[in-house]
Tab-separated table of C-alpha atoms in Angstrom:
chain	number	residue	atom	x	y	z
H	198	MET	CA	4.757	0.479	-18.120
H	199	ARG	CA	2.267	-1.158	-15.862
H	200	LEU	CA	-0.034	0.381	-13.289
H	201	GLU	CA	0.252	-1.643	-10.126
H	202	LYS	CA	-1.970	-1.771	-7.069
H	203	CYS	CA	-0.732	-0.854	-3.637
H	204	TRP	CA	-0.661	-3.931	-1.426
H	205	PHE	CA	-2.015	-2.083	1.549
H	206	CYS	CA	-4.602	0.404	0.338
H	207	SER	CA	-5.270	-0.987	-3.165
H	208	SER	CA	-4.831	2.338	-4.908
H	209	THR	CA	-3.051	2.503	-8.250
H	210	ILE	CA	0.673	3.106	-8.202
H	211	TYR	CA	1.740	5.295	-11.095
H	212	PRO	CA	5.282	5.134	-12.496
H	213	GLY	CA	7.800	6.958	-10.374
H	214	HIS	CA	5.897	6.502	-7.152
H	215	GLY	CA	6.208	4.190	-4.259
H	216	ILE	CA	8.493	1.496	-2.960
H	217	GLU	CA	8.653	-2.149	-3.887
H	218	PHE	CA	9.717	-4.516	-1.142
H	219	VAL	CA	10.929	-7.981	-2.056
H	220	ARG	CA	10.855	-10.449	0.780
H	221	ASN	CA	13.241	-13.382	0.924
H	222	ASP	CA	10.479	-15.793	-0.001
H	223	ALA	CA	10.222	-13.823	-3.265
H	224	ASN	CA	6.895	-12.183	-2.388
H	225	ILE	CA	6.758	-8.694	-3.805
H	226	PHE	CA	4.906	-5.971	-1.914
H	227	ARG	CA	4.237	-2.698	-3.635
H	228	PHE	CA	3.279	0.420	-1.726
H	229	CYS	CA	1.938	3.631	-3.134
H	230	ARG	CA	3.335	5.855	-0.403
H	231	SER	CA	5.209	5.721	2.852
H	232	LYS	CA	1.962	5.722	4.836
H	233	CYS	CA	1.095	2.281	3.486
H	234	HIS	CA	4.706	1.136	3.792
H	235	LYS	CA	4.913	2.152	7.433
H	236	ASN	CA	1.646	0.433	8.216
H	237	PHE	CA	3.005	-2.695	6.613
H	238	LYS	CA	6.158	-2.490	8.705
H	239	MET	CA	3.944	-2.235	11.788
H	240	LYS	CA	2.460	-5.557	10.681
H	241	ARG	CA	-1.022	-4.117	10.417
H	242	ASN	CA	-3.582	-6.181	8.601
H	243	PRO	CA	-5.131	-4.085	5.809
H	244	ARG	CA	-8.411	-5.912	6.275
H	245	LYS	CA	-8.679	-4.309	9.685
H	246	VAL	CA	-7.530	-0.821	8.816
H	247	LYS	CA	-10.570	1.299	8.155
H	248	TRP	CA	-9.411	3.469	5.269
H	249	THR	CA	-8.201	0.685	3.000
H	250	LYS	CA	-10.142	-0.760	0.098
H	251	ALA	CA	-9.614	-4.244	1.545
H	252	TYR	CA	-11.566	-3.297	4.671
H	253	ARG	CA	-14.308	-1.558	2.727
H	254	ARG	CA	-14.783	-4.417	0.326
H	255	LEU	CA	-14.738	-6.974	3.112
H	256	LEU	CA	-17.510	-5.168	4.987
H	257	GLY	CA	-19.575	-4.534	1.902
H	258	LYS	CA	-19.153	-0.779	2.024
H	259	ASP	CA	-17.832	-0.666	-1.512
H	260	MET	CA	-18.933	-2.518	-4.604
H	261	THR	CA	-17.244	-5.919	-4.886
H	262	GLN	CA	-18.719	-7.718	-7.878
H	263	ASP	CA	-19.253	-5.985	-11.142
H	264	SER	CA	-18.642	-6.760	-14.780
H	265	THR	CA	-16.476	-3.637	-15.125
H	266	PHE	CA	-13.834	-5.274	-12.943
H	267	GLU	CA	-13.249	-7.886	-15.615
H	268	PHE	CA	-11.567	-5.284	-17.793
H	269	GLU	CA	-8.878	-4.665	-15.200
H	270	ARG	CA	-7.747	-8.249	-14.815
H	271	LYS	CA	-4.005	-8.702	-15.077
H	272	ARG	CA	-3.028	-10.116	-18.415
H	273	ASN	CA	0.485	-11.460	-18.792
H	274	ARG	CA	0.475	-11.831	-22.544
H	275	PRO	CA	1.701	-8.742	-24.355
H	276	GLU	CA	-0.607	-7.658	-27.138
H	277	ARG	CA	0.709	-6.955	-30.564
H	278	TYR	CA	0.509	-3.252	-31.171
H	279	ASP	CA	-2.325	-2.162	-33.401
H	280	ARG	CA	-3.098	1.483	-33.711
H	281	ASN	CA	-6.846	1.059	-33.978
H	282	ILE	CA	-7.020	-1.254	-31.009
H	283	ALA	CA	-4.921	1.139	-28.955
H	284	GLU	CA	-7.167	4.065	-29.854
H	285	ASN	CA	-10.352	2.152	-29.089
H	286	THR	CA	-8.926	0.916	-25.826
H	287	LEU	CA	-8.146	4.435	-24.698
H	288	LYS	CA	-11.696	5.543	-25.462
H	289	ALA	CA	-13.106	2.485	-23.743
H	290	ILE	CA	-11.013	3.063	-20.613
H	291	LYS	CA	-12.631	6.450	-20.125
H	292	LYS	CA	-16.117	5.114	-20.581
H	293	ILE	CA	-15.610	2.079	-18.378
H	294	ASP	CA	-14.120	4.276	-15.661
H	295	LYS	CA	-17.169	6.503	-15.704
H	296	ILE	CA	-19.575	3.567	-15.603
H	297	ARG	CA	-17.678	1.928	-12.786
H	298	SER	CA	-17.538	5.054	-10.643
H	299	ASP	CA	-21.249	5.701	-11.255
H	300	ARG	CA	-22.115	2.199	-10.191
H	301	ALA	CA	-19.895	2.456	-7.138
H	302	SER	CA	-21.496	5.706	-5.986
H	303	ASP	CA	-24.951	4.202	-6.573
H	304	HIS	CA	-23.991	1.260	-4.396
H	305	ILE	CA	-22.991	3.604	-1.602
H	306	LYS	CA	-26.130	5.703	-2.013
H	307	ASN	CA	-28.356	2.663	-1.793
H	308	ARG	CA	-26.504	1.479	1.247
H	309	LEU	CA	-27.070	4.794	3.006
H	310	LYS	CA	-30.747	5.051	2.015
H	311	THR	CA	-32.136	3.029	4.904
H	312	GLY	CA	-30.241	5.173	7.385
H	313	LYS	CA	-31.630	8.344	5.864
H	314	ILE	CA	-35.226	7.124	6.051
H	315	GLN	CA	-34.683	6.006	9.609
H	316	ARG	CA	-33.309	9.383	10.618
H	317	GLN	CA	-36.239	11.220	9.047
H	318	LYS	CA	-38.699	8.977	10.839
H	319	GLU	CA	-36.971	9.579	14.141
H	320	ALA	CA	-36.929	13.324	13.555
H	321	ARG	CA	-40.652	13.362	12.868
H	322	LYS	CA	-41.352	11.347	15.977
H	323	GLN	CA	-39.153	13.594	18.075
H	324	LEU	CA	-40.965	16.669	16.818
H	325	GLU	CA	-44.293	15.214	17.851
H	326	GLN	CA	-43.194	13.941	21.227
H	327	ASP	CA	-40.661	16.437	22.487
H	328	ILE	CA	-42.103	19.703	21.263
H	329	HIS	CA	-42.914	20.491	24.898
H	330	LEU	CA	-39.196	21.098	25.490
H	331	VAL	CA	-39.338	24.012	23.125
H	332	LYS	CA	-42.744	25.467	23.784
H	333	ALA	CA	-45.364	24.969	26.496
H	334	PRO	CA	-48.281	22.729	25.504
H	335	LEU	CA	-50.833	25.393	26.343
H	336	ALA	CA	-49.119	27.930	24.119
H	337	LEU	CA	-48.913	25.250	21.485
H	338	ALA	CA	-52.622	24.767	21.387
H	339	GLN	CA	-53.138	28.423	20.534
H	340	ASP	CA	-50.262	28.829	18.111
H	341	SER	CA	-50.255	26.031	15.598
H	342	SER	CA	-47.258	27.274	13.602
H	343	LEU	CA	-44.879	24.839	15.355
H	344	TYR	CA	-46.483	21.815	13.813
H	345	LEU	CA	-45.746	20.601	10.397
H	346	PRO	CA	-48.975	21.437	8.752
H	347	LYS	CA	-49.435	20.406	5.230
H	348	ILE	CA	-50.076	23.619	3.397
H	349	LYS	CA	-51.478	23.333	-0.026
H	350	VAL	CA	-50.444	26.187	-2.282
H	351	ASN	CA	-52.205	26.592	-5.570
H	352	VAL	CA	-49.749	27.902	-8.115
H	353	SER	CA	-51.555	29.881	-10.765
H	354	GLN	CA	-50.523	29.156	-14.322
H	355	THR	CA	-50.855	32.750	-15.592
H	356	ARG	CA	-47.724	34.827	-15.011
H	357	THR	CA	-48.005	38.381	-13.736
H	358	GLU	CA	-46.133	40.906	-15.859
H	359	GLU	CA	-46.231	43.578	-13.148
H	360	ASN	CA	-43.247	42.284	-11.211
H	361	GLN	CA	-40.705	42.684	-13.973
H	362	PRO	CA	-40.481	46.462	-14.623
H	363	MET	CA	-40.071	47.125	-10.854
H	364	GLU	CA	-36.257	47.168	-10.982
H	365	GLY	CA	-36.083	49.707	-13.777
U	107	MET	CA	2.902	14.070	29.857
U	108	ALA	CA	2.321	12.240	26.642
U	109	VAL	CA	5.399	10.104	27.261
U	110	SER	CA	4.236	9.018	30.720
U	111	PHE	CA	0.765	8.212	29.394
U	112	ALA	CA	2.295	6.197	26.581
U	113	SER	CA	4.574	4.259	28.943
U	114	ARG	CA	1.624	3.541	31.251
U	115	CYS	CA	-0.414	2.362	28.285
U	116	SER	CA	2.351	0.070	27.094
U	117	ARG	CA	2.853	-1.392	30.552
U	118	VAL	CA	-0.845	-2.155	30.874
U	119	GLY	CA	-0.920	-3.557	27.373
U	120	ARG	CA	2.031	-5.829	27.958
U	121	SER	CA	0.711	-7.157	31.233
U	122	LEU	CA	-2.621	-7.959	29.613
U	123	MET	CA	-1.275	-9.654	26.516
U	124	GLY	CA	1.609	-11.335	28.279
U	125	GLY	CA	3.903	-10.357	25.453
U	126	LEU	CA	2.555	-13.007	23.099
U	127	GLY	CA	1.169	-12.049	19.723
U	128	ASN	CA	2.858	-9.149	18.020
U	129	ASN	CA	-0.295	-8.258	16.160
U	130	PHE	CA	-2.393	-7.928	19.270
U	131	CYS	CA	0.047	-5.739	21.138
U	132	ASN	CA	0.654	-3.545	18.164
U	133	LEU	CA	-2.775	-2.071	17.741
U	134	PRO	CA	-3.429	-0.508	21.148
U	135	SER	CA	0.167	0.354	21.904
U	136	THR	CA	1.419	1.796	18.653
U	137	SER	CA	-1.473	4.206	18.294
U	138	SER	CA	-0.406	6.001	21.454
U	139	GLU	CA	3.292	5.264	21.261
U	140	MET	CA	3.744	6.317	17.687
U	141	THR	CA	4.594	9.918	18.462
U	142	CYS	CA	7.504	9.180	20.793
U	143	GLY	CA	8.618	5.866	19.327
U	144	SER	CA	8.382	6.662	15.623
U	145	PHE	CA	11.946	7.836	15.270
U	146	LEU	CA	13.174	4.682	17.019
U	147	SER	CA	11.289	2.297	14.727
U	148	GLN	CA	12.603	3.976	11.535
U	149	GLN	CA	15.669	2.082	10.466
U	150	GLN	CA	17.979	4.105	8.291
U	151	ARG	CA	19.320	1.730	5.705
U	152	THR	CA	22.678	2.698	4.257
U	153	PHE	CA	25.385	1.463	1.965
U	154	ILE	CA	27.386	-1.695	2.304
U	155	GLN	CA	30.749	-0.604	3.588
U	156	MET	CA	33.759	-1.919	5.445
U	157	ARG	CA	32.779	-4.239	8.297
U	158	THR	CA	29.342	-4.963	6.889
U	159	VAL	CA	28.483	-8.613	7.356
U	160	LEU	CA	26.588	-10.104	4.460
U	161	LYS	CA	24.881	-13.390	3.935
U	162	VAL	CA	26.205	-15.659	1.205
U	163	VAL	CA	23.443	-17.091	-0.936
U	164	ASP	CA	25.236	-19.553	-3.123
U	165	ASN	CA	26.675	-22.992	-2.516
U	166	SER	CA	30.312	-21.940	-2.639
U	167	GLY	CA	30.804	-23.023	0.975
U	168	ALA	CA	30.891	-19.677	2.748
U	169	LYS	CA	28.058	-18.638	5.017
U	170	LYS	CA	28.902	-15.153	6.233
U	171	VAL	CA	31.258	-12.696	4.720
U	172	MET	CA	32.510	-9.309	5.928
U	173	CYS	CA	33.007	-6.522	3.443
U	174	ILE	CA	36.480	-5.023	3.457
U	175	GLN	CA	36.227	-2.820	0.418
U	176	ALA	CA	33.467	-1.598	-1.850
U	177	LEU	CA	34.826	-1.269	-5.362
U	178	LYS	CA	33.271	1.787	-6.978
U	179	GLY	CA	31.517	4.189	-4.719
U	180	LYS	CA	32.893	6.566	-2.164
U	181	LYS	CA	30.183	5.883	0.398
U	182	GLY	CA	29.849	2.199	-0.143
U	183	ALA	CA	28.375	-0.518	-2.279
U	184	ARG	CA	24.741	-0.802	-3.289
U	185	LEU	CA	22.566	-3.354	-5.006
U	186	GLY	CA	24.407	-4.885	-7.930
U	187	ASP	CA	27.881	-3.627	-6.995
U	188	THR	CA	30.952	-5.754	-6.432
U	189	ILE	CA	32.773	-5.873	-3.122
U	190	ILE	CA	35.914	-7.425	-1.697
U	191	ALA	CA	35.136	-9.453	1.369
U	192	SER	CA	36.697	-11.727	3.921
U	193	VAL	CA	35.005	-15.018	4.724
U	194	LYS	CA	34.023	-15.085	8.365
U	195	GLU	CA	31.972	-18.244	8.517
U	196	ALA	CA	32.103	-21.217	6.205
U	197	MET	CA	30.790	-24.732	5.795
U	198	PRO	CA	33.338	-27.367	6.776
U	199	ASN	CA	33.754	-28.776	3.276
U	200	GLY	CA	33.391	-26.084	0.689
U	201	LYS	CA	35.257	-24.396	-2.057
U	202	VAL	CA	36.099	-21.384	0.122
U	203	LYS	CA	37.508	-21.516	3.598
U	204	LYS	CA	37.307	-19.165	6.516
U	205	GLY	CA	39.682	-16.241	6.306
U	206	LYS	CA	39.873	-16.199	2.533
U	207	VAL	CA	39.587	-12.877	0.714
U	208	VAL	CA	36.996	-13.078	-2.046
U	209	TYR	CA	35.099	-10.901	-4.444
U	210	GLY	CA	31.331	-10.776	-4.257
U	211	VAL	CA	28.349	-9.290	-6.049
U	212	VAL	CA	25.643	-7.782	-3.887
U	213	VAL	CA	22.360	-9.400	-4.900
U	214	ARG	CA	20.112	-8.187	-2.089
U	215	ALA	CA	20.436	-4.942	-0.214
U	216	ALA	CA	18.225	-3.542	2.515
U	217	MET	CA	18.850	-0.044	1.184
U	218	GLN	CA	16.460	0.928	-1.543
U	219	ARG	CA	17.804	1.382	-5.017
U	220	GLY	CA	16.137	3.505	-7.654
U	221	ARG	CA	14.986	1.819	-10.812
U	222	CYS	CA	14.925	3.439	-14.232
U	223	ASP	CA	11.126	3.844	-14.157
U	224	GLY	CA	11.386	5.927	-10.988
U	225	SER	CA	10.279	3.357	-8.441
U	226	GLU	CA	12.470	2.008	-5.671
U	227	VAL	CA	13.232	-1.574	-4.667
U	228	LYS	CA	14.425	-2.893	-1.396
U	229	PHE	CA	15.047	-6.353	-0.063
U	230	ASP	CA	14.848	-7.915	3.337
U	231	ASP	CA	18.536	-8.454	3.989
U	232	ASN	CA	22.047	-7.947	2.626
U	233	ALA	CA	23.165	-10.877	0.534
U	234	VAL	CA	26.107	-11.557	-1.717
U	235	VAL	CA	27.128	-14.103	-4.337
U	236	LEU	CA	30.841	-14.928	-4.402
U	237	VAL	CA	32.576	-14.438	-7.715
U	238	ASP	CA	36.109	-14.636	-8.995
U	239	LYS	CA	38.107	-11.714	-10.349
U	240	GLN	CA	36.502	-12.098	-13.774
U	241	GLY	CA	32.997	-11.918	-12.376
U	242	GLN	CA	32.045	-15.567	-12.810
U	243	PRO	CA	30.256	-17.069	-9.803
U	244	ILE	CA	32.193	-19.617	-7.759
U	245	GLY	CA	29.119	-21.550	-6.708
U	246	THR	CA	26.645	-23.401	-8.877
U	247	ARG	CA	23.372	-22.413	-7.256
U	248	VAL	CA	21.874	-19.172	-6.045
U	249	PHE	CA	19.147	-19.035	-3.401
U	250	GLY	CA	16.425	-16.489	-2.970
U	251	PRO	CA	15.304	-13.664	-5.247
U	252	VAL	CA	17.761	-11.531	-7.204
U	253	PRO	CA	17.104	-8.178	-8.845
U	254	HIS	CA	17.223	-7.711	-12.580
U	255	GLU	CA	19.676	-4.844	-12.086
U	256	LEU	CA	22.319	-7.543	-12.491
U	257	ARG	CA	21.589	-7.753	-16.179
U	258	GLN	CA	22.775	-4.244	-16.713
U	259	LYS	CA	25.907	-4.976	-14.695
U	260	LYS	CA	26.602	-7.937	-16.957
U	261	HIS	CA	26.185	-10.601	-14.276
U	262	VAL	CA	24.104	-12.737	-16.571
U	263	LYS	CA	25.476	-15.990	-15.163
U	264	ILE	CA	24.063	-15.195	-11.725
U	265	LEU	CA	20.683	-14.422	-13.263
U	266	THR	CA	20.587	-17.762	-15.014
U	267	LEU	CA	21.395	-19.552	-11.765
U	268	ALA	CA	18.802	-17.626	-9.827
U	269	GLY	CA	15.520	-19.207	-8.840
U	270	HIS	CA	13.547	-16.031	-8.818
U	271	ILE	CA	14.193	-12.668	-10.423
U	272	ALA	CA	12.595	-9.804	-8.548
């Protein structure tokens, strides 16, 4: 049993799923589902189709280089069965999967960080400049609650016991 | 309304592209045409039955062969089955001549065939290798990929002659 990758979307094809198309030049194309197969028949280039891994990796949206990918390289030599090795491999697969997905989500988070900071900056600027659309400037001068004042609240360390027996 | 919009879109698209690259025309036109044209672009692949013309992929001399009977199978022959065929087109000097009735083993079928692990395989065209009544290939070479379903059908000789096993 071997877990293949879909030619179009690069997702794993589990046994019992998908269609394998063998072209006359002996190139084998594996598809995970008919969506990918139909896109292939339409001669669409996966590198241009937004939801595929090929597109995402090409544009740097997903992680491309990582040491965890080395574990998934295709090996054509069958390994002699050893129970201990098999057990350790199964444990390692779980761990490596977790590490890889953590790193991938971190990559995406870092990528989106600059956008978040930019949006916050713009929001702050808009609040300062365009507050007159919401409330008249004269009214604003009297009522300062529409600004973002920095309120310092001193939290006292001692807890008050009075609040607790209220529900009884 | 959708149909007229789609036809207008395709007309504009074709006039712009001049009908050149398939890839260019595909993207703007298929996105709008998909709804009305999807059932036209789906080809239903079926069995190999009487009157099916198959390509001959060995060097026995024949080029095209028409199936006259699918041995085994009420609906028709599939990948790996044997058929009786009539040679329709042949090379001028070959072992088989036009009009001869031969047996053949289907080595490539456009209809998908289920494999034992649950997946399905399909090839690009319908191709056949001519054999004699005992199942031994007439030719000495086989071109193109062949499936490893042949092993189960005991056509080992064809597998050994094959250049590529799918």
